[in-house]
């Protein structure tokens, strides 16, 4: 079997396909399995293309690990309106693409309303509110969104995956609560909330603090995304030359001194994705 592992696709469909093709991935090959370590949506402009691509891979040959952005999308829809982090992370924009809209359409329509409406200020404000409400209703109540949410909530999405000596997660394994983030030897039994908290962690820092020593001593290797790999290199290898790699340089992090592999290429900045190939 040949495993192709990537992470943090973030709606960058073209970059995903380019890198998979470069590494020889063929979704029709029964020996090729794709592992995605979370965060398939937000930031890029082609979430529907990413969704359709993943759904067209036979279920038994795709392994999908939950990331923090999958949960952000669920929380946004449950809330029914965007919070600041939904704007910052561009989760709100993802809803527009699910509807087949350009995210700029809302600003354009509202600007046009202000520039061309006649009436009192209160009447214009009311029209603005009504139009904004109508757009948001369409965003939060469309069939494609519900289809995608049903998939994200299915048991196909898992918190971690183990393969031979590898442990695949989004960011890190769950730790005990507390200021010291103490190691939890029973992390495999953690619940979804604990895994969600772990999906926000800084992998290289938590690894450096010794929270993977037991697994390391057993020959395990942690494969993760979530955090751009230039930070792995700069903090773990180039300590005397910090920032040797820029934020736009994010090759796969692998080094013989560390049982840690980082995958997040920060595609929004680097314009590329990383794909790790493991053959067993």
PDB file of C-alpha atoms in Angstrom:
ATOM      1  CA  UNK A   1       0.000   0.000   0.000  1.00  0.00           C
ATOM      2  CA  UNK A   2       1.111   3.542  -0.711  1.00  0.00           C
ATOM      3  CA  UNK A   3      -0.170   6.306   1.561  1.00  0.00           C
ATOM      4  CA  UNK A   4      -0.300   9.948   0.471  1.00  0.00           C
ATOM      5  CA  UNK A   5      -0.592  12.282   3.451  1.00  0.00           C
ATOM      6  CA  UNK A   6      -1.419  15.974   3.341  1.00  0.00           C
ATOM      7  CA  UNK A   7      -2.922  18.568   5.642  1.00  0.00           C
ATOM      8  CA  UNK A   8      -4.388  22.068   5.727  1.00  0.00           C
ATOM      9  CA  UNK A   9      -5.723  22.081   2.179  1.00  0.00           C
ATOM     10  CA  UNK A  10      -7.788  25.152   3.061  1.00  0.00           C
ATOM     11  CA  UNK A  11      -9.781  25.138  -0.195  1.00  0.00           C
ATOM     12  CA  UNK A  12      -6.676  25.312  -2.406  1.00  0.00           C
ATOM     13  CA  UNK A  13      -7.852  22.693  -4.872  1.00  0.00           C
ATOM     14  CA  UNK A  14      -5.442  23.419  -7.748  1.00  0.00           C
ATOM     15  CA  UNK A  15      -2.409  23.245  -5.468  1.00  0.00           C
ATOM     16  CA  UNK A  16      -3.688  19.970  -3.990  1.00  0.00           C
ATOM     17  CA  UNK A  17      -4.134  18.293  -7.365  1.00  0.00           C
ATOM     18  CA  UNK A  18      -0.786  19.581  -8.620  1.00  0.00           C
ATOM     19  CA  UNK A  19       1.112  18.127  -5.664  1.00  0.00           C
ATOM     20  CA  UNK A  20      -0.771  14.806  -5.679  1.00  0.00           C
ATOM     21  CA  UNK A  21      -0.068  14.382  -9.377  1.00  0.00           C
ATOM     22  CA  UNK A  22       3.567  15.276  -8.787  1.00  0.00           C
ATOM     23  CA  UNK A  23       3.826  12.527  -6.178  1.00  0.00           C
ATOM     24  CA  UNK A  24       2.115   9.978  -8.435  1.00  0.00           C
ATOM     25  CA  UNK A  25      -1.216   9.709  -6.654  1.00  0.00           C
ATOM     26  CA  UNK A  26      -4.044   8.037  -8.589  1.00  0.00           C
ATOM     27  CA  UNK A  27      -7.457   7.884  -6.942  1.00  0.00           C
ATOM     28  CA  UNK A  28      -8.347   4.956  -9.228  1.00  0.00           C
ATOM     29  CA  UNK A  29      -5.439   2.870  -7.913  1.00  0.00           C
ATOM     30  CA  UNK A  30      -6.702   0.489  -5.225  1.00  0.00           C
ATOM     31  CA  UNK A  31      -3.262   0.586  -3.561  1.00  0.00           C
ATOM     32  CA  UNK A  32      -3.290   4.364  -3.120  1.00  0.00           C
ATOM     33  CA  UNK A  33      -4.761   5.744   0.107  1.00  0.00           C
ATOM     34  CA  UNK A  34      -5.111   9.436   0.869  1.00  0.00           C
ATOM     35  CA  UNK A  35      -4.799  10.670   4.461  1.00  0.00           C
ATOM     36  CA  UNK A  36      -5.854  14.262   5.194  1.00  0.00           C
ATOM     37  CA  UNK A  37      -4.859  15.663   8.589  1.00  0.00           C
ATOM     38  CA  UNK A  38      -7.669  18.193   8.798  1.00  0.00           C
ATOM     39  CA  UNK A  39      -8.561  21.724   7.695  1.00  0.00           C
ATOM     40  CA  UNK A  40      -9.900  21.141   4.196  1.00  0.00           C
ATOM     41  CA  UNK A  41     -11.855  24.426   3.948  1.00  0.00           C
ATOM     42  CA  UNK A  42     -11.433  28.207   4.422  1.00  0.00           C
ATOM     43  CA  UNK A  43      -8.937  30.719   3.013  1.00  0.00           C
ATOM     44  CA  UNK A  44      -8.881  29.446  -0.580  1.00  0.00           C
ATOM     45  CA  UNK A  45     -11.537  29.934  -3.243  1.00  0.00           C
ATOM     46  CA  UNK A  46     -12.379  26.331  -4.185  1.00  0.00           C
ATOM     47  CA  UNK A  47     -13.923  24.521  -1.211  1.00  0.00           C
ATOM     48  CA  UNK A  48     -16.555  22.861  -3.398  1.00  0.00           C
ATOM     49  CA  UNK A  49     -13.889  21.454  -5.709  1.00  0.00           C
ATOM     50  CA  UNK A  50     -11.981  20.082  -2.702  1.00  0.00           C
ATOM     51  CA  UNK A  51     -15.186  18.595  -1.318  1.00  0.00           C
ATOM     52  CA  UNK A  52     -16.151  16.940  -4.594  1.00  0.00           C
ATOM     53  CA  UNK A  53     -12.646  15.563  -5.078  1.00  0.00           C
ATOM     54  CA  UNK A  54     -12.539  13.976  -1.637  1.00  0.00           C
ATOM     55  CA  UNK A  55     -16.064  12.580  -1.879  1.00  0.00           C
ATOM     56  CA  UNK A  56     -15.222  10.947  -5.218  1.00  0.00           C
ATOM     57  CA  UNK A  57     -12.418   8.922  -3.672  1.00  0.00           C
ATOM     58  CA  UNK A  58     -13.715   5.487  -2.570  1.00  0.00           C
ATOM     59  CA  UNK A  59     -14.486   5.726   1.129  1.00  0.00           C
ATOM     60  CA  UNK A  60     -12.180   2.852   2.031  1.00  0.00           C
ATOM     61  CA  UNK A  61      -9.252   4.717   0.459  1.00  0.00           C
ATOM     62  CA  UNK A  62      -9.633   8.070   2.166  1.00  0.00           C
ATOM     63  CA  UNK A  63      -8.795   8.728   5.820  1.00  0.00           C
ATOM     64  CA  UNK A  64     -10.028  12.047   7.169  1.00  0.00           C
ATOM     65  CA  UNK A  65      -8.835  13.512  10.466  1.00  0.00           C
ATOM     66  CA  UNK A  66     -10.710  16.349  12.138  1.00  0.00           C
ATOM     67  CA  UNK A  67      -9.058  19.754  12.217  1.00  0.00           C
ATOM     68  CA  UNK A  68     -10.008  22.938  14.018  1.00  0.00           C
ATOM     69  CA  UNK A  69     -11.472  24.473  10.842  1.00  0.00           C
ATOM     70  CA  UNK A  70     -13.987  21.660  10.442  1.00  0.00           C
ATOM     71  CA  UNK A  71     -15.260  22.568  13.906  1.00  0.00           C
ATOM     72  CA  UNK A  72     -15.187  26.300  13.150  1.00  0.00           C
ATOM     73  CA  UNK A  73     -17.554  25.726  10.227  1.00  0.00           C
ATOM     74  CA  UNK A  74     -19.951  23.724  12.390  1.00  0.00           C
ATOM     75  CA  UNK A  75     -19.937  26.415  15.087  1.00  0.00           C
ATOM     76  CA  UNK A  76     -20.547  29.177  12.547  1.00  0.00           C
ATOM     77  CA  UNK A  77     -23.597  27.425  11.114  1.00  0.00           C
ATOM     78  CA  UNK A  78     -24.926  26.578  14.569  1.00  0.00           C
ATOM     79  CA  UNK A  79     -24.505  30.212  15.650  1.00  0.00           C
ATOM     80  CA  UNK A  80     -26.218  31.502  12.524  1.00  0.00           C
ATOM     81  CA  UNK A  81     -24.058  34.596  12.101  1.00  0.00           C
ATOM     82  CA  UNK A  82     -20.313  35.258  11.718  1.00  0.00           C
ATOM     83  CA  UNK A  83     -18.095  36.133  14.665  1.00  0.00           C
ATOM     84  CA  UNK A  84     -14.813  37.995  14.217  1.00  0.00           C
ATOM     85  CA  UNK A  85     -12.836  34.765  13.960  1.00  0.00           C
ATOM     86  CA  UNK A  86     -15.102  33.573  11.143  1.00  0.00           C
ATOM     87  CA  UNK A  87     -14.151  36.669   9.179  1.00  0.00           C
ATOM     88  CA  UNK A  88     -10.452  36.397  10.076  1.00  0.00           C
ATOM     89  CA  UNK A  89     -10.262  32.684   9.222  1.00  0.00           C
ATOM     90  CA  UNK A  90     -12.474  33.237   6.146  1.00  0.00           C
ATOM     91  CA  UNK A  91     -14.899  30.563   7.309  1.00  0.00           C
ATOM     92  CA  UNK A  92     -17.724  32.948   6.506  1.00  0.00           C
ATOM     93  CA  UNK A  93     -16.427  33.241   2.931  1.00  0.00           C
ATOM     94  CA  UNK A  94     -16.617  29.460   2.624  1.00  0.00           C
ATOM     95  CA  UNK A  95     -20.409  29.671   2.934  1.00  0.00           C
ATOM     96  CA  UNK A  96     -20.544  31.964  -0.100  1.00  0.00           C
ATOM     97  CA  UNK A  97     -18.638  29.473  -2.214  1.00  0.00           C
ATOM     98  CA  UNK A  98     -20.949  26.667  -1.074  1.00  0.00           C
ATOM     99  CA  UNK A  99     -23.840  28.764  -2.440  1.00  0.00           C
ATOM    100  CA  UNK A 100     -22.018  29.491  -5.685  1.00  0.00           C
ATOM    101  CA  UNK A 101     -21.578  33.170  -4.752  1.00  0.00           C
ATOM    102  CA  UNK A 102     -18.506  35.356  -4.905  1.00  0.00           C
ATOM    103  CA  UNK A 103     -17.855  36.570  -1.328  1.00  0.00           C
ATOM    104  CA  UNK A 104     -17.656  40.139  -2.629  1.00  0.00           C
ATOM    105  CA  UNK A 105     -21.302  40.035  -3.697  1.00  0.00           C
ATOM    106  CA  UNK A 106     -22.596  41.051  -0.288  1.00  0.00           C
ATOM    107  CA  UNK A 107     -20.419  44.165  -0.078  1.00  0.00           C
ATOM    108  CA  UNK A 108     -21.229  45.058  -3.681  1.00  0.00           C
ATOM    109  CA  UNK A 109     -24.982  44.727  -3.207  1.00  0.00           C
ATOM    110  CA  UNK A 110     -24.988  46.659   0.035  1.00  0.00           C
ATOM    111  CA  UNK A 111     -22.774  49.389  -1.428  1.00  0.00           C
ATOM    112  CA  UNK A 112     -25.072  49.644  -4.429  1.00  0.00           C
ATOM    113  CA  UNK A 113     -28.059  49.879  -2.113  1.00  0.00           C
ATOM    114  CA  UNK A 114     -26.535  52.776  -0.199  1.00  0.00           C
ATOM    115  CA  UNK A 115     -25.490  54.611  -3.335  1.00  0.00           C
ATOM    116  CA  UNK A 116     -28.764  54.287  -5.196  1.00  0.00           C
ATOM    117  CA  UNK A 117     -31.534  54.065  -2.627  1.00  0.00           C
ATOM    118  CA  UNK A 118     -33.904  56.940  -2.107  1.00  0.00           C
ATOM    119  CA  UNK A 119     -35.622  57.739   1.130  1.00  0.00           C
ATOM    120  CA  UNK A 120     -34.796  58.685   4.668  1.00  0.00           C
ATOM    121  CA  UNK A 121     -31.721  57.412   6.461  1.00  0.00           C
ATOM    122  CA  UNK A 122     -33.892  55.106   8.544  1.00  0.00           C
ATOM    123  CA  UNK A 123     -35.536  53.659   5.420  1.00  0.00           C
ATOM    124  CA  UNK A 124     -32.140  53.031   3.798  1.00  0.00           C
ATOM    125  CA  UNK A 125     -30.864  51.393   6.974  1.00  0.00           C
ATOM    126  CA  UNK A 126     -33.921  49.151   7.022  1.00  0.00           C
ATOM    127  CA  UNK A 127     -33.364  48.143   3.378  1.00  0.00           C
ATOM    128  CA  UNK A 128     -29.708  47.467   4.219  1.00  0.00           C
ATOM    129  CA  UNK A 129     -30.752  45.253   7.120  1.00  0.00           C
ATOM    130  CA  UNK A 130     -33.356  43.410   5.049  1.00  0.00           C
ATOM    131  CA  UNK A 131     -30.920  42.716   2.207  1.00  0.00           C
ATOM    132  CA  UNK A 132     -28.172  41.595   4.584  1.00  0.00           C
ATOM    133  CA  UNK A 133     -30.618  39.280   6.353  1.00  0.00           C
ATOM    134  CA  UNK A 134     -31.783  37.822   3.029  1.00  0.00           C
ATOM    135  CA  UNK A 135     -28.223  37.080   1.932  1.00  0.00           C
ATOM    136  CA  UNK A 136     -27.334  35.464   5.254  1.00  0.00           C
ATOM    137  CA  UNK A 137     -30.475  33.352   5.131  1.00  0.00           C
ATOM    138  CA  UNK A 138     -29.429  31.981   1.749  1.00  0.00           C
ATOM    139  CA  UNK A 139     -25.918  31.311   3.063  1.00  0.00           C
ATOM    140  CA  UNK A 140     -27.070  29.394   6.121  1.00  0.00           C
ATOM    141  CA  UNK A 141     -30.013  27.565   4.506  1.00  0.00           C
ATOM    142  CA  UNK A 142     -28.851  25.887   1.330  1.00  0.00           C
ATOM    143  CA  UNK A 143     -28.850  22.210   0.438  1.00  0.00           C
ATOM    144  CA  UNK A 144     -25.136  22.000  -0.377  1.00  0.00           C
ATOM    145  CA  UNK A 145     -24.172  23.345   3.037  1.00  0.00           C
ATOM    146  CA  UNK A 146     -26.366  20.783   4.809  1.00  0.00           C
ATOM    147  CA  UNK A 147     -24.951  18.014   2.617  1.00  0.00           C
ATOM    148  CA  UNK A 148     -21.407  18.986   3.543  1.00  0.00           C
ATOM    149  CA  UNK A 149     -22.245  19.334   7.249  1.00  0.00           C
ATOM    150  CA  UNK A 150     -23.819  15.884   7.286  1.00  0.00           C
ATOM    151  CA  UNK A 151     -20.574  14.516   5.865  1.00  0.00           C
ATOM    152  CA  UNK A 152     -18.407  16.419   8.359  1.00  0.00           C
ATOM    153  CA  UNK A 153     -20.543  15.049  11.203  1.00  0.00           C
ATOM    154  CA  UNK A 154     -20.312  11.469   9.951  1.00  0.00           C
ATOM    155  CA  UNK A 155     -18.186   8.801  11.644  1.00  0.00           C
ATOM    156  CA  UNK A 156     -15.855   8.919   8.653  1.00  0.00           C
ATOM    157  CA  UNK A 157     -14.127  11.872  10.312  1.00  0.00           C
ATOM    158  CA  UNK A 158     -11.851  10.657  13.091  1.00  0.00           C
ATOM    159  CA  UNK A 159      -9.640  12.308  15.709  1.00  0.00           C
ATOM    160  CA  UNK A 160      -6.445  10.402  14.930  1.00  0.00           C
ATOM    161  CA  UNK A 161      -5.138   7.473  12.933  1.00  0.00           C
ATOM    162  CA  UNK A 162      -2.336   5.024  13.651  1.00  0.00           C
ATOM    163  CA  UNK A 163      -0.422   3.189  10.961  1.00  0.00           C
ATOM    164  CA  UNK A 164       2.588   1.032  11.754  1.00  0.00           C
ATOM    165  CA  UNK A 165       4.923   3.451  13.585  1.00  0.00           C
ATOM    166  CA  UNK A 166       3.016   6.611  12.601  1.00  0.00           C
ATOM    167  CA  UNK A 167       0.385   8.561  14.531  1.00  0.00           C
ATOM    168  CA  UNK A 168      -1.543  11.036  12.379  1.00  0.00           C
ATOM    169  CA  UNK A 169      -3.257  13.997  14.048  1.00  0.00           C
ATOM    170  CA  UNK A 170      -4.201  17.529  13.101  1.00  0.00           C
ATOM    171  CA  UNK A 171      -1.958  19.343  15.590  1.00  0.00           C
ATOM    172  CA  UNK A 172      -1.091  17.266  18.660  1.00  0.00           C
ATOM    173  CA  UNK A 173      -2.362  14.577  21.011  1.00  0.00           C
ATOM    174  CA  UNK A 174      -4.643  15.722  23.878  1.00  0.00           C
ATOM    175  CA  UNK A 175      -2.898  16.634  27.128  1.00  0.00           C
ATOM    176  CA  UNK A 176      -4.137  16.982  30.684  1.00  0.00           C
ATOM    177  CA  UNK A 177      -5.698  20.352  31.419  1.00  0.00           C
ATOM    178  CA  UNK A 178      -3.600  22.750  33.425  1.00  0.00           C
ATOM    179  CA  UNK A 179      -0.992  25.426  33.052  1.00  0.00           C
ATOM    180  CA  UNK A 180       1.770  22.906  32.448  1.00  0.00           C
ATOM    181  CA  UNK A 181      -0.050  20.918  29.735  1.00  0.00           C
ATOM    182  CA  UNK A 182       1.040  17.664  31.363  1.00  0.00           C
ATOM    183  CA  UNK A 183       1.331  14.515  29.288  1.00  0.00           C
ATOM    184  CA  UNK A 184      -1.745  12.281  29.270  1.00  0.00           C
ATOM    185  CA  UNK A 185      -0.794   8.611  28.819  1.00  0.00           C
ATOM    186  CA  UNK A 186      -4.427   7.790  28.055  1.00  0.00           C
ATOM    187  CA  UNK A 187      -4.769  10.335  25.252  1.00  0.00           C
ATOM    188  CA  UNK A 188      -6.264   7.710  22.915  1.00  0.00           C
ATOM    189  CA  UNK A 189      -9.352   7.661  25.138  1.00  0.00           C
ATOM    190  CA  UNK A 190      -9.893  11.425  24.952  1.00  0.00           C
ATOM    191  CA  UNK A 191     -13.326  12.707  23.954  1.00  0.00           C
ATOM    192  CA  UNK A 192     -14.133  14.964  20.998  1.00  0.00           C
ATOM    193  CA  UNK A 193     -13.918  18.147  23.063  1.00  0.00           C
ATOM    194  CA  UNK A 194     -10.446  17.232  24.292  1.00  0.00           C
ATOM    195  CA  UNK A 195      -9.331  16.452  20.760  1.00  0.00           C
ATOM    196  CA  UNK A 196     -10.725  19.763  19.579  1.00  0.00           C
ATOM    197  CA  UNK A 197      -8.673  21.605  22.202  1.00  0.00           C
ATOM    198  CA  UNK A 198      -5.617  19.653  21.051  1.00  0.00           C
ATOM    199  CA  UNK A 199      -6.258  20.736  17.455  1.00  0.00           C
ATOM    200  CA  UNK A 200      -5.280  24.312  18.386  1.00  0.00           C
ATOM    201  CA  UNK A 201      -1.896  23.441  19.910  1.00  0.00           C
ATOM    202  CA  UNK A 202       1.566  24.314  18.603  1.00  0.00           C
ATOM    203  CA  UNK A 203       3.007  20.910  17.589  1.00  0.00           C
ATOM    204  CA  UNK A 204       6.723  21.658  17.682  1.00  0.00           C
ATOM    205  CA  UNK A 205       6.489  23.455  21.031  1.00  0.00           C
ATOM    206  CA  UNK A 206       4.435  20.736  22.724  1.00  0.00           C
ATOM    207  CA  UNK A 207       6.791  18.108  21.318  1.00  0.00           C
ATOM    208  CA  UNK A 208       9.815  20.041  22.576  1.00  0.00           C
ATOM    209  CA  UNK A 209       8.256  20.168  26.050  1.00  0.00           C
ATOM    210  CA  UNK A 210       8.414  16.375  26.204  1.00  0.00           C
ATOM    211  CA  UNK A 211       4.755  15.536  25.645  1.00  0.00           C
ATOM    212  CA  UNK A 212       5.530  12.817  23.107  1.00  0.00           C
ATOM    213  CA  UNK A 213       8.411  11.084  24.905  1.00  0.00           C
ATOM    214  CA  UNK A 214       6.541   7.880  25.716  1.00  0.00           C
ATOM    215  CA  UNK A 215       5.447   7.407  22.122  1.00  0.00           C
ATOM    216  CA  UNK A 216       8.917   8.398  20.883  1.00  0.00           C
ATOM    217  CA  UNK A 217      10.487   5.750  23.114  1.00  0.00           C
ATOM    218  CA  UNK A 218       8.137   3.215  21.540  1.00  0.00           C
ATOM    219  CA  UNK A 219       9.363   4.205  18.087  1.00  0.00           C
ATOM    220  CA  UNK A 220       6.283   6.199  17.131  1.00  0.00           C
ATOM    221  CA  UNK A 221       6.407   9.231  14.843  1.00  0.00           C
ATOM    222  CA  UNK A 222       3.857  12.056  15.087  1.00  0.00           C
ATOM    223  CA  UNK A 223       2.625  13.357  11.720  1.00  0.00           C
ATOM    224  CA  UNK A 224       0.725  16.626  11.971  1.00  0.00           C
ATOM    225  CA  UNK A 225      -0.413  19.777  10.225  1.00  0.00           C
ATOM    226  CA  UNK A 226      -1.930  22.983  11.654  1.00  0.00           C
ATOM    227  CA  UNK A 227       1.315  24.927  12.083  1.00  0.00           C
ATOM    228  CA  UNK A 228       3.460  26.181   9.186  1.00  0.00           C
ATOM    229  CA  UNK A 229       6.612  24.120   8.939  1.00  0.00           C
ATOM    230  CA  UNK A 230       9.029  27.037   8.670  1.00  0.00           C
ATOM    231  CA  UNK A 231       8.429  27.439  12.409  1.00  0.00           C
ATOM    232  CA  UNK A 232       9.448  23.800  12.956  1.00  0.00           C
ATOM    233  CA  UNK A 233      12.738  24.391  11.155  1.00  0.00           C
ATOM    234  CA  UNK A 234      13.449  27.758  12.747  1.00  0.00           C
ATOM    235  CA  UNK A 235      12.741  26.639  16.313  1.00  0.00           C
ATOM    236  CA  UNK A 236      13.996  23.054  16.263  1.00  0.00           C
ATOM    237  CA  UNK A 237      16.937  23.186  13.854  1.00  0.00           C
ATOM    238  CA  UNK A 238      17.995  26.787  13.181  1.00  0.00           C
ATOM    239  CA  UNK A 239      17.967  28.050  16.767  1.00  0.00           C
ATOM    240  CA  UNK A 240      21.064  30.196  16.258  1.00  0.00           C
ATOM    241  CA  UNK A 241      19.724  31.562  12.996  1.00  0.00           C
ATOM    242  CA  UNK A 242      16.083  32.143  13.870  1.00  0.00           C
ATOM    243  CA  UNK A 243      13.876  33.014  10.904  1.00  0.00           C
ATOM    244  CA  UNK A 244      16.255  31.371   8.450  1.00  0.00           C
ATOM    245  CA  UNK A 245      13.154  30.136   6.656  1.00  0.00           C
ATOM    246  CA  UNK A 246      10.543  32.748   5.842  1.00  0.00           C
ATOM    247  CA  UNK A 247       6.811  32.365   6.395  1.00  0.00           C
ATOM    248  CA  UNK A 248       6.450  31.569   2.689  1.00  0.00           C
ATOM    249  CA  UNK A 249       8.945  28.683   2.798  1.00  0.00           C
ATOM    250  CA  UNK A 250       7.364  25.590   4.268  1.00  0.00           C
ATOM    251  CA  UNK A 251       8.827  22.288   3.092  1.00  0.00           C
ATOM    252  CA  UNK A 252       7.880  19.075   4.886  1.00  0.00           C
ATOM    253  CA  UNK A 253       9.618  18.992   8.258  1.00  0.00           C
ATOM    254  CA  UNK A 254      11.519  15.734   8.804  1.00  0.00           C
ATOM    255  CA  UNK A 255      14.710  15.231  10.760  1.00  0.00           C
ATOM    256  CA  UNK A 256      16.473  12.220  12.257  1.00  0.00           C
ATOM    257  CA  UNK A 257      16.653  13.864  15.693  1.00  0.00           C
ATOM    258  CA  UNK A 258      12.888  14.254  15.969  1.00  0.00           C
ATOM    259  CA  UNK A 259      10.036  11.756  15.823  1.00  0.00           C
ATOM    260  CA  UNK A 260       7.946  14.530  14.352  1.00  0.00           C
ATOM    261  CA  UNK A 261       6.813  15.284  10.796  1.00  0.00           C
ATOM    262  CA  UNK A 262       5.183  18.615   9.983  1.00  0.00           C
ATOM    263  CA  UNK A 263       3.092  19.031   6.829  1.00  0.00           C
ATOM    264  CA  UNK A 264       1.373  22.436   6.861  1.00  0.00           C
ATOM    265  CA  UNK A 265       2.797  24.428   3.946  1.00  0.00           C
ATOM    266  CA  UNK A 266       0.646  27.472   4.772  1.00  0.00           C
ATOM    267  CA  UNK A 267      -0.656  27.425   1.218  1.00  0.00           C
ATOM    268  CA  UNK A 268      -2.165  30.902   1.473  1.00  0.00           C
ATOM    269  CA  UNK A 269       1.391  32.263   1.751  1.00  0.00           C
ATOM    270  CA  UNK A 270       3.534  29.648   0.006  1.00  0.00           C
ATOM    271  CA  UNK A 271       1.101  28.813  -2.827  1.00  0.00           C
ATOM    272  CA  UNK A 272       1.847  25.127  -2.420  1.00  0.00           C
ATOM    273  CA  UNK A 273       0.797  22.072  -0.407  1.00  0.00           C
ATOM    274  CA  UNK A 274       2.963  19.329   1.048  1.00  0.00           C
ATOM    275  CA  UNK A 275       2.298  15.649   0.371  1.00  0.00           C
ATOM    276  CA  UNK A 276       4.182  12.971   2.276  1.00  0.00           C
ATOM    277  CA  UNK A 277       4.389   9.501   0.711  1.00  0.00           C
ATOM    278  CA  UNK A 278       4.711   6.397   2.881  1.00  0.00           C
ATOM    279  CA  UNK A 279       4.883   2.957   1.324  1.00  0.00           C
ATOM    280  CA  UNK A 280       4.209  -0.108   3.461  1.00  0.00           C
TER     281      UNK A 280
END
